[in-house]
Each structure stands twice: as C-alpha cells, then as structure tokens.
CSV table of C-alpha atoms in Angstrom, one decimal:
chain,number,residue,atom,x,y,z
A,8,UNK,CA,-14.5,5.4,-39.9
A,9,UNK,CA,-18.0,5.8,-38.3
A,10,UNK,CA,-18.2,7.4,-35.0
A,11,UNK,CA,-19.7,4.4,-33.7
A,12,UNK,CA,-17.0,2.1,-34.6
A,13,UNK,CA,-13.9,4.1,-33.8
A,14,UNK,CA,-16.0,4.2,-30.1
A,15,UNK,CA,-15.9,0.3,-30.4
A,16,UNK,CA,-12.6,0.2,-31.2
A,17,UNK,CA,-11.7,2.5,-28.7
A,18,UNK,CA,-13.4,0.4,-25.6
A,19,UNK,CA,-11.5,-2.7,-26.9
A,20,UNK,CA,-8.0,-0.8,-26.6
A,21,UNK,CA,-9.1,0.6,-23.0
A,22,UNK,CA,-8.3,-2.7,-20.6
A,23,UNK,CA,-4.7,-2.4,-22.5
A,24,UNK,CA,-4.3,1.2,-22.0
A,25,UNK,CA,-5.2,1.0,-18.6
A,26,UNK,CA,-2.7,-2.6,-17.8
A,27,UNK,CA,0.5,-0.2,-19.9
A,28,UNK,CA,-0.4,2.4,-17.4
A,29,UNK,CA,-0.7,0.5,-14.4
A,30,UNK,CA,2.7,-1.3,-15.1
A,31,UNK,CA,4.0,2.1,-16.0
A,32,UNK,CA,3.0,3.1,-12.2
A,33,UNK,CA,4.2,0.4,-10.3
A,34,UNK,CA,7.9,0.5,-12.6
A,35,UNK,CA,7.4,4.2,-10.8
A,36,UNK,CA,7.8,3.1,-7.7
A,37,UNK,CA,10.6,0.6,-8.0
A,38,UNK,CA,13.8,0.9,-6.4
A,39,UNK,CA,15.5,1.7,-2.6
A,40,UNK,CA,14.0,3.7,-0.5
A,41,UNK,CA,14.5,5.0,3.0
A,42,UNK,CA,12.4,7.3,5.5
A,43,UNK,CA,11.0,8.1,9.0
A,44,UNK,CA,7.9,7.8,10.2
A,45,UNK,CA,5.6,6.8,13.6
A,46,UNK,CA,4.0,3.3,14.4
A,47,UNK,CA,1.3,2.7,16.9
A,48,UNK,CA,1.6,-1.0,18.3
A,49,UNK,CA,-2.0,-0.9,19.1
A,50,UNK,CA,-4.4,1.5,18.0
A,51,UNK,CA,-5.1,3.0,22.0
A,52,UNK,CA,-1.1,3.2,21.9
A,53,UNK,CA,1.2,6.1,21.7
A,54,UNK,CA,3.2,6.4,18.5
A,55,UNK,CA,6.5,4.9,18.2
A,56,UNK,CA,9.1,7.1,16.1
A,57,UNK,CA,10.5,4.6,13.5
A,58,UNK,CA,13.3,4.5,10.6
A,59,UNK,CA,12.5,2.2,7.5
A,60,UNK,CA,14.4,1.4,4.8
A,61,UNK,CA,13.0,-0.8,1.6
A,62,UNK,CA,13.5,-2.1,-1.9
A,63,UNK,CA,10.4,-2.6,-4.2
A,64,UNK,CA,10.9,-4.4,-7.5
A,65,UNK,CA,7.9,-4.2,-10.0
A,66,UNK,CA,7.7,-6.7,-13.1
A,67,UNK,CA,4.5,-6.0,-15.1
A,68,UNK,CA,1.7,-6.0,-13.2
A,69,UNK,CA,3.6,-6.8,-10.2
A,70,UNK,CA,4.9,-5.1,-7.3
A,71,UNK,CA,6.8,-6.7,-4.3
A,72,UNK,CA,8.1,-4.1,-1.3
A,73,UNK,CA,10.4,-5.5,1.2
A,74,UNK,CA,12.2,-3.7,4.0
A,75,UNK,CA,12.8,-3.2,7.8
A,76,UNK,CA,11.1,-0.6,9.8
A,77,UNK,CA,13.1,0.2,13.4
A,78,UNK,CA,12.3,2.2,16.6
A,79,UNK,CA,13.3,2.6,20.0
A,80,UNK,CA,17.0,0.8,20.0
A,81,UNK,CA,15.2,-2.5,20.6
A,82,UNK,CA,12.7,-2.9,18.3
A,83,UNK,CA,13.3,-4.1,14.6
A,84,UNK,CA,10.4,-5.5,12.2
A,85,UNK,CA,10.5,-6.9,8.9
A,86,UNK,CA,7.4,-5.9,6.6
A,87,UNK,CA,6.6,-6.6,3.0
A,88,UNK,CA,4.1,-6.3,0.5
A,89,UNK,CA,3.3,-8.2,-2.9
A,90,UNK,CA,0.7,-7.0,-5.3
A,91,UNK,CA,-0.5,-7.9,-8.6
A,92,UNK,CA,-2.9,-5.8,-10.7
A,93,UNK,CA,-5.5,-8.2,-12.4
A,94,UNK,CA,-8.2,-6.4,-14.4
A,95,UNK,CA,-9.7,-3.2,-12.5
A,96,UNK,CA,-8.1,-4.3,-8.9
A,97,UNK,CA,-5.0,-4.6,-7.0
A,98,UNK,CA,-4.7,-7.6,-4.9
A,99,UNK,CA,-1.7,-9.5,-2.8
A,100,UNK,CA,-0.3,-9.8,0.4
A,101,UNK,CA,1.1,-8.1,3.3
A,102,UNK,CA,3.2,-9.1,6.4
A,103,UNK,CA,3.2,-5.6,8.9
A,104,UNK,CA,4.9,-4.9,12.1
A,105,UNK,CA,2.6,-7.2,14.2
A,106,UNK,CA,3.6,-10.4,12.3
A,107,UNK,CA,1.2,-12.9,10.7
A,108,UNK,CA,0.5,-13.2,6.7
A,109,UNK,CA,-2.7,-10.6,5.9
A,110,UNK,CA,-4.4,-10.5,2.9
A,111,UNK,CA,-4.8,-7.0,0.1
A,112,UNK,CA,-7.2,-5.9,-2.3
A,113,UNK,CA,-8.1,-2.6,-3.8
A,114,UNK,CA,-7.8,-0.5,-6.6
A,115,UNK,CA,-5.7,2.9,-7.4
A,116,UNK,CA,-6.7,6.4,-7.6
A,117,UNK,CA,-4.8,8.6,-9.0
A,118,UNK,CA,-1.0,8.5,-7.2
A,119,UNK,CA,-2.4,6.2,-4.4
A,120,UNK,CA,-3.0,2.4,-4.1
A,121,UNK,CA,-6.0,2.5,-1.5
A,122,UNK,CA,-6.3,-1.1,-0.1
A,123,UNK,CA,-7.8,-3.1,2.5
A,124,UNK,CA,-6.1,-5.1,4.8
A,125,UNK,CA,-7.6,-8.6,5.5
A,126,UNK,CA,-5.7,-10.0,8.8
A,127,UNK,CA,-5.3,-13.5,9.5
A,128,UNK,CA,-6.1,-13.0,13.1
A,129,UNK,CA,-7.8,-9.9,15.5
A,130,UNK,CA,-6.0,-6.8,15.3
A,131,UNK,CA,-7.3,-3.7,17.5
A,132,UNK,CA,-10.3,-6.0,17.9
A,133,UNK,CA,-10.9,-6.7,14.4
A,134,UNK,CA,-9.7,-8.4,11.2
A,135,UNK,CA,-9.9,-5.0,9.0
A,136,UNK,CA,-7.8,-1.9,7.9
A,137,UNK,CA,-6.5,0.3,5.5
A,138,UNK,CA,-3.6,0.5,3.6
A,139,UNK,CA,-2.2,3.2,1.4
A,140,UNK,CA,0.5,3.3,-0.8
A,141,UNK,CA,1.0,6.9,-2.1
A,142,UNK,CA,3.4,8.1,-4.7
A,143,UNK,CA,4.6,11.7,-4.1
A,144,UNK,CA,6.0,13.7,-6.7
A,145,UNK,CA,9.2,11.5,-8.8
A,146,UNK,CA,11.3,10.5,-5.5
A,147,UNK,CA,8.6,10.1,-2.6
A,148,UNK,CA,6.2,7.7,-1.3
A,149,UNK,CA,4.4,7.2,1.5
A,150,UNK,CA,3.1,4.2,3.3
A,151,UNK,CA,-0.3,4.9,5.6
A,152,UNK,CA,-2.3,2.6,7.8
A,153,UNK,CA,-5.5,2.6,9.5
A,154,UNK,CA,-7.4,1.3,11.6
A,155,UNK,CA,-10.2,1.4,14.2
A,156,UNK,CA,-9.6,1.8,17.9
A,157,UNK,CA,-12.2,-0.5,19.6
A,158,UNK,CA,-12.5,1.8,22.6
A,159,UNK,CA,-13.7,4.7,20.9
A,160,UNK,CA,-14.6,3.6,17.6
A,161,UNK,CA,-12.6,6.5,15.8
A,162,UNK,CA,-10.3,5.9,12.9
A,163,UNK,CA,-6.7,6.1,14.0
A,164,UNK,CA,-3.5,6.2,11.7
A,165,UNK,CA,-1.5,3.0,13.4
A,166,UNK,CA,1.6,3.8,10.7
A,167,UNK,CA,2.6,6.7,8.6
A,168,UNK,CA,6.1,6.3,6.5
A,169,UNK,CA,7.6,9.0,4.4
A,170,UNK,CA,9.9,7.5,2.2
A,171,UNK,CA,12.5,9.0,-0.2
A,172,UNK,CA,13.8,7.3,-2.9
A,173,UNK,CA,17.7,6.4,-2.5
C-alpha cells in the first residue's frame, strides 16, 4: 500500500479510535465512590470539611455522576454531573452545592476532564468556573473546582474531592 494512502486510511480510522478510547475512559470511571474533601460556600469563605459519596454510570460516550456531599452536621447537598463526548469535546450539565442547573463544556487531557462551568445565575460575582474531573491511578478520582474571588481577583479552589472507588 502507498505511504500516502495507508496515511489516508489512517486519518479516517482516527475519530473512531479516539470515540473507543474515550468510552473506554469514562467505562473507567464508572462505579461507587466515596471520599473527603473541603468546600468553600463562597470564594472569600473559609473551607468547609466535607464527606461525599457517589455513583457514576457511563454508557458510550456518556457519563452521569450522582451523589451527596456533607459537612458540618447540618449541611447536606446533592450534586450531579452528566456528560456526553461528541466529536473532539465534552459537554453536559452540572448541579453543584449552590443549587441551580449550570451548563459543561470542555475536552480531556490525558487522565483529566478539564471543563468550564457555565452558571445559570452569578456565582462569586460571575457566571464562570472550572471544573475538573481527574482520574488517579485504577481506584481514585478527584473532583476540583475553581473559581475567581471578586475581591482580589485571584483564582481560588471553591471544592476539592478525593474520591476512592468502593
């Protein structure tokens, strides 16, 4: 086969290669998990120390995280996630600790989903910040947001969850 063909035939097979593999990542991070971990209410806040616990089903090129983060006796929040790989990017939902429906879209490097979080209303005095979804090693991930404090204008991590797989 001529070098230049086998390169044709090579870039048609690529978007398939990289779809098995990106269903082959987010079957990787199916299943229960459970962790610790700190939240900031606001991004000027102290952190609060929290407990999570979730399950996270992928099918395909889908991946839907539900679970329930607590802190502090009294406080108990419901978060989820749903994502869908569609050509090069990641894109879905998300509901975090401060309520309200927020919008995802980004791509994966490596072990890590890095995605932006679209908010439906002003959070830490604007609609933006970032979302990662890192898987460590067979049994770990961990869940990372940031965001910008308003005050000073300095990234701050507003949620940091180490999860283990159950």
């Amino acid at each position: 086969m001529p070098r230049w063909l086998s390169l044709v035939v090579m870039a048609a097979l690529a978007p398939g290669v990289a779809r098995a593999d990106e269903g082959a990542f987010l079957k990787s991070l199916g299943g229960s998990w459970a962790g610790v971990g700190v939240v900031r209410i606001r991004a000027n806040m102290s952190p609060i120390n929290v407990s999570c616990s979730f399950n996270s089903e992928a099918t395909g090129l889908a991946l839907s995280m539900a679970g329930v983060c607590r802190g502090m006796l009294l406080i108990s929040r419901s978060i989820d996630a749903k994502l869908r790989y569609t050509g090069s990017t990641y894109s879905g939902s998300y509901l975090g600790p401060r309520g309200g429906r927020a919008g995802l879209n980004g791509r994966r490097r490596g072990d890590a989903i890095n995605l932006t979080i679209r908010w439906a209303k002003d959070v830490n005095g604007d609609r933006r910040a970032d979302l990662t979804v890192r898987k460590i090693g067979t049994n770990g991930m961990q869940l990372t947001t940031i965001d910008v404090d308003p005050a000073s204008g300095k990234h701050v991590v507003t949620s940091e969850i180490n999860l283990k797989r159950q």
